[in-house]
Short mmCIF file of C-alpha atoms in Angstrom, two decimals:
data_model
loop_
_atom_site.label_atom_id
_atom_site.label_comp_id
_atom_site.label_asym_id
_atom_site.label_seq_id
_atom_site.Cartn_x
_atom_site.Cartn_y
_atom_site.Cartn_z
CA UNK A 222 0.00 0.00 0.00
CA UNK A 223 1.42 3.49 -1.18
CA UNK A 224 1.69 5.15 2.14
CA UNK A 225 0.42 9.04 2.60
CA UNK A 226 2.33 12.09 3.10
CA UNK A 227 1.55 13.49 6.30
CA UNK A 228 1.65 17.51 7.06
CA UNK A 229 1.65 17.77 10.76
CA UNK A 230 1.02 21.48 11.83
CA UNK A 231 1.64 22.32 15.36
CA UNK A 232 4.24 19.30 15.52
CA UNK A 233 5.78 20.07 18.22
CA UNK A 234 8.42 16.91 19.47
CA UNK A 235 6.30 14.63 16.97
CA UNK A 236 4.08 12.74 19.37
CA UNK A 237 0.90 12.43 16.65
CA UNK A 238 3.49 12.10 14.00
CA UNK A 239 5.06 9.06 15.48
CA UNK A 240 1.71 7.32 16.22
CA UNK A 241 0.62 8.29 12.51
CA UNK A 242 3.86 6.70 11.12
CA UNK A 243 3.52 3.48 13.32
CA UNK A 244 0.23 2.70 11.96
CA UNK A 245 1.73 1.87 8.67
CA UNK A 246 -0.16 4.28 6.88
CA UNK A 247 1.83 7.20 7.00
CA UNK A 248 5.32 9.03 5.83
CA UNK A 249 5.94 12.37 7.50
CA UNK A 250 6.95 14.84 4.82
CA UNK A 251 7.03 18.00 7.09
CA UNK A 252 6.33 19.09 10.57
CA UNK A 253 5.63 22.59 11.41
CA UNK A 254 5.79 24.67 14.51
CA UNK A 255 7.30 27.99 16.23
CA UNK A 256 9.80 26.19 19.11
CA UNK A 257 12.95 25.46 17.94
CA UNK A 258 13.86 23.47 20.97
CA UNK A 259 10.63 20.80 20.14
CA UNK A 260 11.53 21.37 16.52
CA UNK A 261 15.03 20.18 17.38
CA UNK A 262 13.45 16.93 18.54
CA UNK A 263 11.38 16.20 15.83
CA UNK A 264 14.39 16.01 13.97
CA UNK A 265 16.40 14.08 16.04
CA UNK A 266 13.46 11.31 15.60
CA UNK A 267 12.48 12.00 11.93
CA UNK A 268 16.33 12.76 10.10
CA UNK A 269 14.54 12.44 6.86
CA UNK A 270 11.61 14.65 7.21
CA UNK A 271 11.57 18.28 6.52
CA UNK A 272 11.54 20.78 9.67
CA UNK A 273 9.66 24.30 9.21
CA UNK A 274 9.57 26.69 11.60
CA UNK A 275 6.67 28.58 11.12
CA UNK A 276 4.46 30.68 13.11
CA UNK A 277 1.07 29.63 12.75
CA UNK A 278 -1.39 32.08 13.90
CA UNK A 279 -3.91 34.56 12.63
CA UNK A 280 -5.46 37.45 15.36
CA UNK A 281 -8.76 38.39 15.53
CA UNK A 282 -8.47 41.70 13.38
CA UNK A 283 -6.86 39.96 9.95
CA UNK A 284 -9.39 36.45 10.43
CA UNK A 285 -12.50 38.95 10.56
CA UNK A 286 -11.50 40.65 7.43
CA UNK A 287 -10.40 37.59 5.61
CA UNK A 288 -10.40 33.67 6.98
CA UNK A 289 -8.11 32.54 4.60
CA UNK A 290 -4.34 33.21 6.13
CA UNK A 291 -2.35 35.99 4.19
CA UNK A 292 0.62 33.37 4.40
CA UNK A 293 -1.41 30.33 2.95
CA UNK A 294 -0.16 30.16 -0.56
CA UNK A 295 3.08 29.96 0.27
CA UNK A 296 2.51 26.94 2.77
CA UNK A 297 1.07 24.84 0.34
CA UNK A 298 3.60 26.27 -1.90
CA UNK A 299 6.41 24.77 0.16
CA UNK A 300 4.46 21.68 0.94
CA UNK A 301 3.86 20.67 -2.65
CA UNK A 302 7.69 21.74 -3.90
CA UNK A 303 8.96 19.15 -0.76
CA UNK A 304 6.61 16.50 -2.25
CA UNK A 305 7.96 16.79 -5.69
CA UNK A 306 11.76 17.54 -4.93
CA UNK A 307 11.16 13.79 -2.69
CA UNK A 308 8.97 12.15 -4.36
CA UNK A 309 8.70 12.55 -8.41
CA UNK A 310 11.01 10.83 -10.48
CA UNK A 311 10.32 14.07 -13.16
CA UNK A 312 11.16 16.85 -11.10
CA UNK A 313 11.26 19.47 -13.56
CA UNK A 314 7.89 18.56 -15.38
CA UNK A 315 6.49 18.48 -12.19
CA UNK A 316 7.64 21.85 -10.67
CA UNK A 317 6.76 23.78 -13.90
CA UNK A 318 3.54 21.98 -13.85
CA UNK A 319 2.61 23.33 -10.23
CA UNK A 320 3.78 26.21 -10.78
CA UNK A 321 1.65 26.97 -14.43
CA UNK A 322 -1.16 25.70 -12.17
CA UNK A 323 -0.75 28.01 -9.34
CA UNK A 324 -0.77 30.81 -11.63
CA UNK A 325 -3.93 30.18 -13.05
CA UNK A 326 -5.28 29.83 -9.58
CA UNK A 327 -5.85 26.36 -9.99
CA UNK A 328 -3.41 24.58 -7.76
CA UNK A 329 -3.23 20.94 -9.33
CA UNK A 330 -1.64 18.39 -7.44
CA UNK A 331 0.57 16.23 -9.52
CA UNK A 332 -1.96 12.80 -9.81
CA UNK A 333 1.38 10.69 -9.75
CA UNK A 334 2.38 11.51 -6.09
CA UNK A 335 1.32 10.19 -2.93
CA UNK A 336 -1.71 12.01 -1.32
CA UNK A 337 -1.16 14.39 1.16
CA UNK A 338 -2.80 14.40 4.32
CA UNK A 339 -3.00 17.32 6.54
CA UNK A 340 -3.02 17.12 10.30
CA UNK A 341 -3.09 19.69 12.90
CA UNK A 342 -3.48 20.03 16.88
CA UNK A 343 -3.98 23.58 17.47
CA UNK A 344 -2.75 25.11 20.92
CA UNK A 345 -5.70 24.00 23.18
CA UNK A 346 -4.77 26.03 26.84
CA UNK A 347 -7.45 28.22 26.46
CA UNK A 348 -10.57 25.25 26.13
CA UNK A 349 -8.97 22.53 28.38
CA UNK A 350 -10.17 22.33 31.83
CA UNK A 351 -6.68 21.44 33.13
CA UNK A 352 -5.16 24.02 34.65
CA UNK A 353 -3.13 25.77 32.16
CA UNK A 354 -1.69 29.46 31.48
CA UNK A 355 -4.22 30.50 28.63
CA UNK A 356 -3.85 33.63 27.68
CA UNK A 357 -7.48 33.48 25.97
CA UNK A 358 -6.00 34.30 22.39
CA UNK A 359 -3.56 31.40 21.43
CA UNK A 360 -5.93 28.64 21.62
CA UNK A 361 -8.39 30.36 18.80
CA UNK A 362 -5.44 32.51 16.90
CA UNK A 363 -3.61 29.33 16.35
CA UNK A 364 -7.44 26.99 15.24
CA UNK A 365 -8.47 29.63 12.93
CA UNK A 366 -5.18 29.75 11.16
CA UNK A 367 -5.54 25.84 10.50
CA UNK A 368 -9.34 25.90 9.55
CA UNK A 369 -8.41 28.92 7.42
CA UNK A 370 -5.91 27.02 5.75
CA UNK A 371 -7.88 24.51 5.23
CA UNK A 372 -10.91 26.10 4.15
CA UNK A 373 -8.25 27.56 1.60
CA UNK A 374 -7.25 23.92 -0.15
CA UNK A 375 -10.83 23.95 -0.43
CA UNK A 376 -11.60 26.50 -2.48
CA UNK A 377 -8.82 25.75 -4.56
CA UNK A 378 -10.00 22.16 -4.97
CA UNK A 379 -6.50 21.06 -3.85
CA UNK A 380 -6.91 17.30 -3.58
CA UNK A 381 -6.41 16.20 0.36
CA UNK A 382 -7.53 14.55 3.87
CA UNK A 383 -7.62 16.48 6.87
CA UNK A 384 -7.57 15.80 10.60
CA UNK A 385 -7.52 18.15 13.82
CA UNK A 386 -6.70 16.83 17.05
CA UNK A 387 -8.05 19.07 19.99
CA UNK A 388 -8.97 19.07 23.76
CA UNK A 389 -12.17 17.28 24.41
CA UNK A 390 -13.83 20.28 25.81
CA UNK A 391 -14.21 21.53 22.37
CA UNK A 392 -16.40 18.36 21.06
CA UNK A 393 -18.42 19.15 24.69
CA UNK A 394 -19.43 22.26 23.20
CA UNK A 395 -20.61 20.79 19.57
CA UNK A 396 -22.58 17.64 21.87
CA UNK A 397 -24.29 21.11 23.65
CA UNK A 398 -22.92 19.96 27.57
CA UNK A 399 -23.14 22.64 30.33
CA UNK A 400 -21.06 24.92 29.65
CA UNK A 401 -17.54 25.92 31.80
CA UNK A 402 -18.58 28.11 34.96
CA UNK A 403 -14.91 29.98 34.18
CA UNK A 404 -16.45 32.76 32.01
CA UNK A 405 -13.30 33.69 29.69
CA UNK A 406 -13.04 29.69 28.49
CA UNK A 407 -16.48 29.47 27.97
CA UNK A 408 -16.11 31.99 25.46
CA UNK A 409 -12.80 30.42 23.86
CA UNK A 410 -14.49 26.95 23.53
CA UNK A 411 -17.32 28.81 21.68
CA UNK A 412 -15.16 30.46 19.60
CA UNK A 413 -13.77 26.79 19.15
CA UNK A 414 -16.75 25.57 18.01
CA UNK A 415 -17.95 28.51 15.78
CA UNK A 416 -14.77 28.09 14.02
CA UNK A 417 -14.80 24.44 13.58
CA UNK A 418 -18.53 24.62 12.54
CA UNK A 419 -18.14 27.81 10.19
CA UNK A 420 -14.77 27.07 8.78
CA UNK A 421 -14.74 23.42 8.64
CA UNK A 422 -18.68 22.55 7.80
CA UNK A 423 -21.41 20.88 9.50
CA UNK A 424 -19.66 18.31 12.04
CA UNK A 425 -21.17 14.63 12.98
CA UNK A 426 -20.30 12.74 15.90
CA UNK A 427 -18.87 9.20 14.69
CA UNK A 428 -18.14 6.39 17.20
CA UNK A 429 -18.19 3.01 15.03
CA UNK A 430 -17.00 1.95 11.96
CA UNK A 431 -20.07 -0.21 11.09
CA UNK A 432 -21.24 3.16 10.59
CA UNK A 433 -21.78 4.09 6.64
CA UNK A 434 -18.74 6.39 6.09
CA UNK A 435 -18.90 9.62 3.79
CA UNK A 436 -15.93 10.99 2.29
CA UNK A 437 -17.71 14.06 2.14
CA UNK A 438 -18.66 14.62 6.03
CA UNK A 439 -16.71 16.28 8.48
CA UNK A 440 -16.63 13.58 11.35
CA UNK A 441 -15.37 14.34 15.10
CA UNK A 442 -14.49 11.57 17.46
CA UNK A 443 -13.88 11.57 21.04
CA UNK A 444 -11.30 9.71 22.27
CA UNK A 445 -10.17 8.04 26.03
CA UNK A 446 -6.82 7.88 26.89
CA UNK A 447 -7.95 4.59 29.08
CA UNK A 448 -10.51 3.12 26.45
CA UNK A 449 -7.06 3.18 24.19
CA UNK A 450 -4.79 1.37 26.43
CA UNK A 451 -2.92 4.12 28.11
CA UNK A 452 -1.96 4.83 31.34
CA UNK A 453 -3.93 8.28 31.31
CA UNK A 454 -6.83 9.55 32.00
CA UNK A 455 -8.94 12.14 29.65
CA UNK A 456 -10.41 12.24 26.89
CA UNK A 457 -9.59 14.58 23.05
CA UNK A 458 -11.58 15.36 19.72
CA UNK A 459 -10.79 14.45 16.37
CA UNK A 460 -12.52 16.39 13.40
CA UNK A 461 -11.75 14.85 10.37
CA UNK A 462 -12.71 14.91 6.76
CA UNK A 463 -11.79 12.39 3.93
CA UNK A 464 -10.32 10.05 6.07
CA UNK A 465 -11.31 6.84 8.44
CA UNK A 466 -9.30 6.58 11.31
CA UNK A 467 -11.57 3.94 12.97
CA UNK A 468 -10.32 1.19 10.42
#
């Protein structure tokens, strides 16, 4: 089975890359995050994968006026060149290609590579109930810059899967729970779920894989630590889109 290029925003040291990449489905292309010193990890335990240290955030003045990040092309830009330089046995062909396609706003993927599958796990201090040093900001500067993104390959009909791994506060919100008594993350986790929801699409809870899947949903799951076999306890949301984990 040709395995799928993973994109893993928000890397940090790699934990949901290495998980990914054990489950036989995945190759990490690229991780991306802001700390050098986690970034420095990464690399330590992926030598072969690209390391780009990018800040990934978008404040509440440039998302209102437009939801698409103002440094989105040139992501994908530097995701797509990293898949060709490593992966296409025509280099050239393929680089003019992309970049023909880009300039007619079209952003074709070249049909002959591996998919790419997108991953990120936004900062998530300001919705968890743990007690963390949210500043109130981070947790929904750093989601709307990956549903922005994201909501960008989509109206470019760039070909991809998508997952986002949060705290499970967040799915709380969309399942309509009693909301937190601390006022200021109330309002983050509704900002959580109005970006998910607005940004991402309708979302559907998903628990089983008897259930019919479709390709074209946006799916959360919630996840426990225990349920999974580890020695934690707690619980996180998946939102994904194109793509089963449950098999």
């Amino acid at each position: 089975m040709e395995k799928i290029l993973l994109v893993d925003f928000f890397v940090g040291c790699g934990g949901m890359s290495a998980g990914m990449v054990a489950s036989g489905m995945f190759d990490l292309l690229c991780g991306v995050d802001i700390d050098a010193v986690k970034l420095s990890m990464l690399a330590a335990n992926f030598p072969h994968a690209t390391i780009l240290n990018w800040e990934l955030e978008c404040d509440n003045d440039s998302f209102e006026h437009d939801p698409i990040p103002s440094d989105a092309k040139d992501m994908l830009d530097a995701i797509v060149r990293l898949a060709i330089d490593r992966y296409s046995s025509q280099k050239k062909k393929d680089l003019k290609a992309w970049g023909a396609s880009c300039k007619r706003g079209g952003y074709k993927y070249p049909q002959h590579l591996p998919k790419i599958h997108m991953h990120g796990s936004p900062s998530c201090v300001d919705f968890s109930k743990a007690k963390t040093r949210g500043t109130g900001v981070q947790s929904s500067n750093t989601m709307r810059w990956y549903s922005g993104f994201i909501t960008f390959l989509r109206e470019k009909g760039f070909e991809h899967t998508m997952s986002m791994e949060e705290a499970y506060e967040v799915s709380s919100n969309l399942e309509r729970k009693s909301p937190y008594t601390d006022k200021g993350k109330e309002k983050q986790r509704r900002v959580a779920h109005s970006t998910i929801v607005e940004l991402l699409g309708g979302v559907k809870r998903r628990d089983d894989y008897r259930q019919e899947f479709d390709p074209e949903q946006t799916y959360y799951y919630v996840v426990d630590y225990e349920e999974c076999g580890l020695p934690a306890r707690g619980r996180r949301t998946f939102v994904c889109h194109g793509w089963e984990p449950l098999l």
